[in-house]
mmCIF file of C-alpha atoms and ligand atoms in Angstrom:
data_model
loop_
_atom_site.group_PDB
_atom_site.id
_atom_site.type_symbol
_atom_site.label_atom_id
_atom_site.label_comp_id
_atom_site.label_asym_id
_atom_site.label_seq_id
_atom_site.Cartn_x
_atom_site.Cartn_y
_atom_site.Cartn_z
ATOM 1 C CA MET A 727 11.751 -30.561 -12.499
ATOM 2 C CA ASN A 728 8.607 -32.614 -13.050
ATOM 3 C CA GLN A 729 9.298 -35.351 -10.513
ATOM 4 C CA LYS A 730 5.844 -36.793 -10.147
ATOM 5 C CA SER A 731 5.492 -37.796 -6.523
ATOM 6 C CA LYS A 732 7.830 -35.542 -4.560
ATOM 7 C CA GLU A 733 7.165 -32.007 -3.388
ATOM 8 C CA TYR A 734 10.026 -29.607 -3.852
ATOM 9 C CA SER A 735 12.008 -28.298 -0.876
ATOM 10 C CA GLN A 736 14.132 -25.173 -0.632
ATOM 11 C CA GLU A 737 17.199 -27.389 -1.094
ATOM 12 C CA ASP A 738 15.770 -28.835 -4.296
ATOM 13 C CA TRP A 739 15.317 -25.340 -5.745
ATOM 14 C CA GLN A 740 18.747 -24.225 -4.605
ATOM 15 C CA GLY A 741 20.175 -27.352 -6.281
ATOM 16 C CA HIS A 742 18.898 -26.050 -9.623
ATOM 17 C CA TYR A 743 20.923 -22.851 -9.188
ATOM 18 C CA GLU A 744 24.035 -24.805 -8.151
ATOM 19 C CA SER A 745 23.870 -27.018 -11.232
ATOM 20 C CA ASN A 746 22.695 -24.205 -13.517
ATOM 21 C CA ASP A 747 19.632 -26.258 -14.416
ATOM 22 C CA LEU A 748 17.222 -23.382 -14.971
ATOM 23 C CA GLY A 749 14.846 -24.617 -17.641
ATOM 24 C CA TRP A 750 12.259 -21.977 -16.687
ATOM 25 C CA ASP A 751 14.604 -19.012 -17.071
ATOM 26 C CA LEU A 752 13.765 -17.014 -20.213
ATOM 27 C CA GLY A 753 16.965 -14.949 -19.911
ATOM 28 C CA GLN A 754 14.898 -11.808 -20.422
ATOM 29 C CA VAL A 755 11.747 -10.158 -19.153
ATOM 30 C CA ALA A 756 8.673 -12.051 -20.407
ATOM 31 C CA PRO A 757 7.381 -10.179 -23.503
ATOM 32 C CA PRO A 758 3.721 -10.036 -22.323
ATOM 33 C CA PHE A 759 4.831 -7.957 -19.330
ATOM 34 C CA VAL A 760 6.668 -5.506 -21.585
ATOM 35 C CA LYS A 761 3.510 -5.043 -23.655
ATOM 36 C CA LEU A 762 1.427 -4.405 -20.528
ATOM 37 C CA TRP A 763 3.954 -1.820 -19.407
ATOM 38 C CA GLN A 764 3.876 -0.129 -22.841
ATOM 39 C CA GLU A 765 0.090 -0.031 -22.596
ATOM 40 C CA GLU A 766 0.409 1.546 -19.125
ATOM 41 C CA LYS A 767 -1.494 -1.328 -17.538
ATOM 42 C CA LEU A 768 1.098 -1.806 -14.775
ATOM 43 C CA PRO A 769 0.556 0.742 -11.968
ATOM 44 C CA VAL A 770 3.927 2.392 -11.357
ATOM 45 C CA GLY A 771 4.586 2.290 -7.628
ATOM 46 C CA LYS A 772 5.470 -0.434 -5.148
ATOM 47 C CA VAL A 773 5.715 -3.857 -6.725
ATOM 48 C CA LEU A 774 6.562 -7.234 -5.259
ATOM 49 C CA VAL A 775 7.883 -10.129 -7.348
ATOM 50 C CA PRO A 776 7.517 -13.472 -5.521
ATOM 51 C CA GLY A 777 9.707 -16.457 -6.479
ATOM 52 C CA CYS A 778 11.707 -14.016 -8.587
ATOM 53 C CA GLY A 779 14.481 -16.400 -9.654
ATOM 54 C CA ARG A 780 17.200 -14.495 -11.493
ATOM 55 C CA GLY A 781 14.782 -11.609 -11.660
ATOM 56 C CA HIS A 782 14.700 -10.356 -15.244
ATOM 57 C CA GLU A 783 11.299 -8.837 -14.419
ATOM 58 C CA VAL A 784 12.771 -7.177 -11.350
ATOM 59 C CA VAL A 785 15.530 -5.493 -13.351
ATOM 60 C CA PHE A 786 13.013 -4.354 -15.965
ATOM 61 C CA LEU A 787 10.695 -2.873 -13.338
ATOM 62 C CA ALA A 788 13.551 -1.168 -11.481
ATOM 63 C CA GLU A 789 14.769 0.335 -14.768
ATOM 64 C CA ASN A 790 11.318 1.733 -15.401
ATOM 65 C CA GLY A 791 10.712 3.554 -12.167
ATOM 66 C CA PHE A 792 9.005 0.939 -10.004
ATOM 67 C CA GLU A 793 9.978 0.527 -6.356
ATOM 68 C CA VAL A 794 10.701 -3.184 -6.409
ATOM 69 C CA THR A 795 10.790 -5.836 -3.715
ATOM 70 C CA ALA A 796 11.809 -9.299 -4.905
ATOM 71 C CA ILE A 797 11.638 -12.524 -2.915
ATOM 72 C CA ASP A 798 13.165 -15.914 -3.419
ATOM 73 C CA PHE A 799 14.244 -18.534 -0.887
ATOM 74 C CA SER A 800 17.110 -19.832 -3.070
ATOM 75 C CA GLU A 801 20.439 -18.195 -2.407
ATOM 76 C CA GLY A 802 21.538 -18.728 -6.016
ATOM 77 C CA ALA A 803 18.592 -16.644 -7.204
ATOM 78 C CA VAL A 804 19.017 -13.699 -4.838
ATOM 79 C CA THR A 805 22.796 -13.534 -5.284
ATOM 80 C CA TYR A 806 22.414 -13.400 -9.056
ATOM 81 C CA LEU A 807 19.731 -10.740 -8.866
ATOM 82 C CA GLU A 808 21.590 -8.544 -6.372
ATOM 83 C CA ASN A 809 24.613 -8.583 -8.699
ATOM 84 C CA ALA A 810 22.435 -7.790 -11.717
ATOM 85 C CA LEU A 811 20.922 -4.778 -9.951
ATOM 86 C CA ASN A 812 24.291 -3.563 -8.644
ATOM 87 C CA LYS A 813 25.925 -3.866 -12.069
ATOM 88 C CA ARG A 814 23.277 -1.570 -13.513
ATOM 89 C CA ASN A 815 23.299 0.753 -10.518
ATOM 90 C CA LEU A 816 19.620 0.048 -9.914
ATOM 91 C CA LYS A 817 17.776 0.090 -6.627
ATOM 92 C CA GLY A 818 15.712 -2.845 -5.432
ATOM 93 C CA ARG A 819 15.048 -4.760 -2.233
ATOM 94 C CA VAL A 820 15.914 -8.439 -2.609
ATOM 95 C CA LEU A 821 14.617 -10.648 0.206
ATOM 96 C CA HIS A 822 16.098 -14.077 0.759
ATOM 97 C CA GLN A 823 13.108 -15.711 2.406
ATOM 98 C CA ASP A 824 10.030 -17.867 2.069
ATOM 99 C CA PHE A 825 7.154 -16.021 0.415
ATOM 100 C CA PHE A 826 4.749 -17.679 2.859
ATOM 101 C CA SER A 827 6.493 -16.151 5.866
ATOM 102 C CA LEU A 828 6.291 -12.465 4.966
ATOM 103 C CA ASP A 829 5.600 -10.524 8.166
ATOM 104 C CA ASP A 830 2.885 -7.927 8.678
ATOM 105 C CA SER A 831 5.155 -5.028 7.675
ATOM 106 C CA HIS A 832 4.174 -6.009 4.106
ATOM 107 C CA ASP A 833 0.425 -5.812 4.733
ATOM 108 C CA GLY A 834 -1.446 -3.548 2.308
ATOM 109 C CA VAL A 835 1.816 -2.116 0.970
ATOM 110 C CA TYR A 836 1.991 -3.023 -2.707
ATOM 111 C CA ASP A 837 0.250 -1.525 -5.734
ATOM 112 C CA LEU A 838 1.243 -4.513 -7.842
ATOM 113 C CA VAL A 839 2.355 -8.122 -7.420
ATOM 114 C CA LEU A 840 3.877 -9.475 -10.611
ATOM 115 C CA GLU A 841 4.853 -13.070 -11.131
ATOM 116 C CA GLN A 842 5.552 -15.831 -13.568
ATOM 117 C CA THR A 843 6.168 -19.532 -12.953
ATOM 118 C CA PHE A 844 5.868 -19.147 -9.197
ATOM 119 C CA PHE A 845 2.229 -20.201 -8.740
ATOM 120 C CA CYS A 846 3.046 -23.351 -10.734
ATOM 121 C CA ALA A 847 6.220 -23.927 -8.708
ATOM 122 C CA ILE A 848 4.533 -24.206 -5.322
ATOM 123 C CA SER A 849 2.565 -27.252 -4.263
ATOM 124 C CA PRO A 850 -1.106 -27.136 -5.324
ATOM 125 C CA ARG A 851 -1.867 -27.519 -1.580
ATOM 126 C CA GLN A 852 -0.414 -24.030 -1.075
ATOM 127 C CA ARG A 853 -2.477 -22.286 -3.736
ATOM 128 C CA MET A 854 -5.145 -20.830 -1.453
ATOM 129 C CA ASP A 855 -2.432 -19.738 0.973
ATOM 130 C CA TYR A 856 -0.738 -17.983 -1.959
ATOM 131 C CA VAL A 857 -3.976 -16.166 -2.835
ATOM 132 C CA LEU A 858 -4.501 -15.057 0.775
ATOM 133 C CA ASN A 859 -0.927 -13.798 1.053
ATOM 134 C CA VAL A 860 -1.060 -11.859 -2.214
ATOM 135 C CA ALA A 861 -4.372 -10.296 -1.137
ATOM 136 C CA ARG A 862 -2.891 -9.437 2.272
ATOM 137 C CA ILE A 863 0.136 -7.587 0.922
ATOM 138 C CA LEU A 864 -1.687 -5.667 -1.835
ATOM 139 C CA ARG A 865 -3.282 -2.340 -1.018
ATOM 140 C CA SER A 866 -6.994 -2.026 -1.557
ATOM 141 C CA GLY A 867 -7.592 -2.085 -5.330
ATOM 142 C CA GLY A 868 -4.033 -3.312 -5.982
ATOM 143 C CA ILE A 869 -3.469 -5.787 -8.798
ATOM 144 C CA LEU A 870 -1.821 -9.118 -9.381
ATOM 145 C CA VAL A 871 -0.410 -9.614 -12.865
ATOM 146 C CA GLY A 872 0.779 -13.096 -13.644
ATOM 147 C CA LEU A 873 1.747 -15.582 -16.286
ATOM 148 C CA PHE A 874 0.369 -18.927 -15.149
ATOM 149 C CA TYR A 875 1.767 -22.080 -16.682
ATOM 150 C CA HIS A 876 -0.773 -24.359 -18.371
ATOM 151 C CA THR A 877 1.436 -27.432 -18.736
ATOM 152 C CA ASP A 878 -1.462 -29.850 -19.353
ATOM 153 C CA LYS A 879 0.654 -32.494 -17.604
ATOM 154 C CA GLU A 880 0.361 -34.487 -14.401
ATOM 155 C CA GLY A 881 2.702 -33.851 -11.493
ATOM 156 C CA GLY A 882 5.263 -31.135 -11.110
ATOM 157 C CA PRO A 883 6.753 -28.720 -10.520
ATOM 158 C CA PRO A 884 5.715 -27.072 -12.705
ATOM 159 C CA TYR A 885 2.150 -27.948 -11.650
ATOM 160 C CA ASN A 886 -0.515 -27.556 -14.289
ATOM 161 C CA THR A 887 -2.697 -24.445 -14.027
ATOM 162 C CA THR A 888 -6.048 -24.458 -15.821
ATOM 163 C CA ARG A 889 -8.501 -21.596 -16.258
ATOM 164 C CA GLU A 890 -10.711 -23.356 -13.732
ATOM 165 C CA ASP A 891 -7.852 -23.599 -11.194
ATOM 166 C CA ILE A 892 -7.374 -19.860 -11.505
ATOM 167 C CA GLU A 893 -11.050 -18.994 -11.235
ATOM 168 C CA THR A 894 -11.582 -21.331 -8.278
ATOM 169 C CA ASN A 895 -8.594 -20.065 -6.329
ATOM 170 C CA PHE A 896 -8.662 -16.350 -7.058
ATOM 171 C CA SER A 897 -12.290 -15.331 -7.403
ATOM 172 C CA LYS A 898 -13.038 -15.001 -3.674
ATOM 173 C CA LYS A 899 -10.415 -12.320 -3.147
ATOM 174 C CA PHE A 900 -9.939 -10.941 -6.655
ATOM 175 C CA GLU A 901 -11.950 -9.608 -9.537
ATOM 176 C CA ILE A 902 -10.590 -11.372 -12.623
ATOM 177 C CA GLN A 903 -10.210 -8.531 -15.103
ATOM 178 C CA GLU A 904 -8.300 -10.360 -17.833
ATOM 179 C CA LEU A 905 -7.473 -14.027 -18.281
ATOM 180 C CA ASP A 906 -6.328 -15.179 -21.686
ATOM 181 C CA LYS A 907 -3.614 -16.893 -23.633
ATOM 182 C CA THR A 908 -1.359 -14.382 -25.331
ATOM 183 C CA SER A 909 0.388 -14.470 -28.697
ATOM 184 C CA LEU A 910 3.324 -12.664 -27.065
ATOM 185 C CA SER A 911 4.413 -15.649 -24.970
ATOM 186 C CA ALA A 912 8.024 -16.747 -25.391
ATOM 187 C CA GLU A 913 8.320 -19.450 -28.082
ATOM 188 C CA GLN A 914 8.594 -22.379 -25.614
ATOM 189 C CA ARG A 915 5.467 -21.174 -23.780
ATOM 190 C CA LYS A 916 3.219 -20.426 -26.759
ATOM 191 C CA ASP A 917 -0.379 -21.425 -25.896
ATOM 192 C CA LYS A 918 0.867 -22.789 -22.583
ATOM 193 C CA GLU A 919 0.371 -19.878 -20.258
ATOM 194 C CA TRP A 920 -2.433 -17.679 -19.032
ATOM 195 C CA LEU A 921 -1.898 -13.975 -18.750
ATOM 196 C CA GLY A 922 -4.011 -12.804 -15.845
ATOM 197 C CA ILE A 923 -4.807 -9.416 -14.376
ATOM 198 C CA PHE A 924 -6.668 -9.688 -11.079
ATOM 199 C CA LYS A 925 -7.810 -6.753 -8.976
ATOM 200 C CA LYS A 926 -8.021 -7.147 -5.211
ATOM 201 C CA LYS A 927 -11.613 -6.882 -4.027
ATOM 202 C CA GLY A 928 -12.467 -4.395 -1.323
HETATM 203 C C1 SAM B 1339 10.285 -22.000 -11.584
HETATM 204 S S1 SAM B 1339 11.280 -20.828 -10.731
HETATM 205 C C2 SAM B 1339 10.730 -19.297 -11.448
HETATM 206 C C3 SAM B 1339 11.681 -18.151 -11.250
HETATM 207 C C4 SAM B 1339 11.262 -16.839 -11.949
HETATM 208 N N1 SAM B 1339 9.938 -16.418 -11.559
HETATM 209 C C5 SAM B 1339 11.333 -16.973 -13.448
HETATM 210 O O1 SAM B 1339 10.276 -17.136 -14.086
HETATM 211 O O2 SAM B 1339 12.454 -16.956 -13.990
HETATM 212 C C6 SAM B 1339 10.516 -20.787 -9.128
HETATM 213 C C7 SAM B 1339 11.301 -19.970 -8.137
HETATM 214 O O3 SAM B 1339 10.532 -19.883 -6.934
HETATM 215 C C8 SAM B 1339 11.381 -20.039 -5.817
HETATM 216 N N2 SAM B 1339 10.529 -20.527 -4.723
HETATM 217 C C9 SAM B 1339 9.817 -21.673 -4.680
HETATM 218 N N3 SAM B 1339 9.089 -21.730 -3.547
HETATM 219 C C10 SAM B 1339 9.343 -20.574 -2.862
HETATM 220 C C11 SAM B 1339 8.870 -20.042 -1.632
HETATM 221 N N4 SAM B 1339 8.002 -20.705 -0.867
HETATM 222 N N5 SAM B 1339 9.318 -18.815 -1.252
HETATM 223 C C12 SAM B 1339 10.206 -18.132 -2.028
HETATM 224 N N6 SAM B 1339 10.695 -18.591 -3.199
HETATM 225 C C13 SAM B 1339 10.265 -19.807 -3.615
HETATM 226 C C14 SAM B 1339 12.471 -20.987 -6.283
HETATM 227 O O4 SAM B 1339 13.648 -20.833 -5.532
HETATM 228 C C15 SAM B 1339 12.636 -20.557 -7.749
HETATM 229 O O5 SAM B 1339 13.627 -19.565 -7.875
#
């Protein structure tokens, strides 16, 4: 990752799975999400995980009673995740498609969208489109919970995400309920990610 001038294509992402070059993959559910779940801050119900990768969050949510839909456009990601769910006899819908082409059967469906390192993976040009899509698929009052990567570096992916980027992009459609760094971040992400909880307006 971090090629400065080139935007990433689906093939570029798939290439990472083929060469097992998955620098972003924590190998486990991100600890801040576990804490939120323990504190009952994640509404149990229908959840969508965009750009799910190998889907450690998806497995965790499925194990804990959520009705999960996961999306990734890389075959290597969805194949891995389907196997992981099957091995554990867990249910979950895994969609092999572009997040930006979700059809209207997803409109207003989800109680929760949960993500990490997806907002920073897409081109900054797509950020408002991301916000509009997340707002579209959440039910009224639904929430987005995310870990947003504050790389403090030029170029990407991963593309830097500042507090201001978040406030500028999300505040039209979302009420920002929490936005802070968290001491629970995985070691390699300490002080480098924002934990956000945003409630859909209206
Ligand atoms: C940096 S990885 C993060 C994966 C996972 N969230 C994690 O933290 O382990 C970004 C993922 O987003 C996927 N992706 C990028 N753009 C996408 C798009 N437009 N639609 C669906 N998936 C996309 C890539 O295939 C990749 O698996």
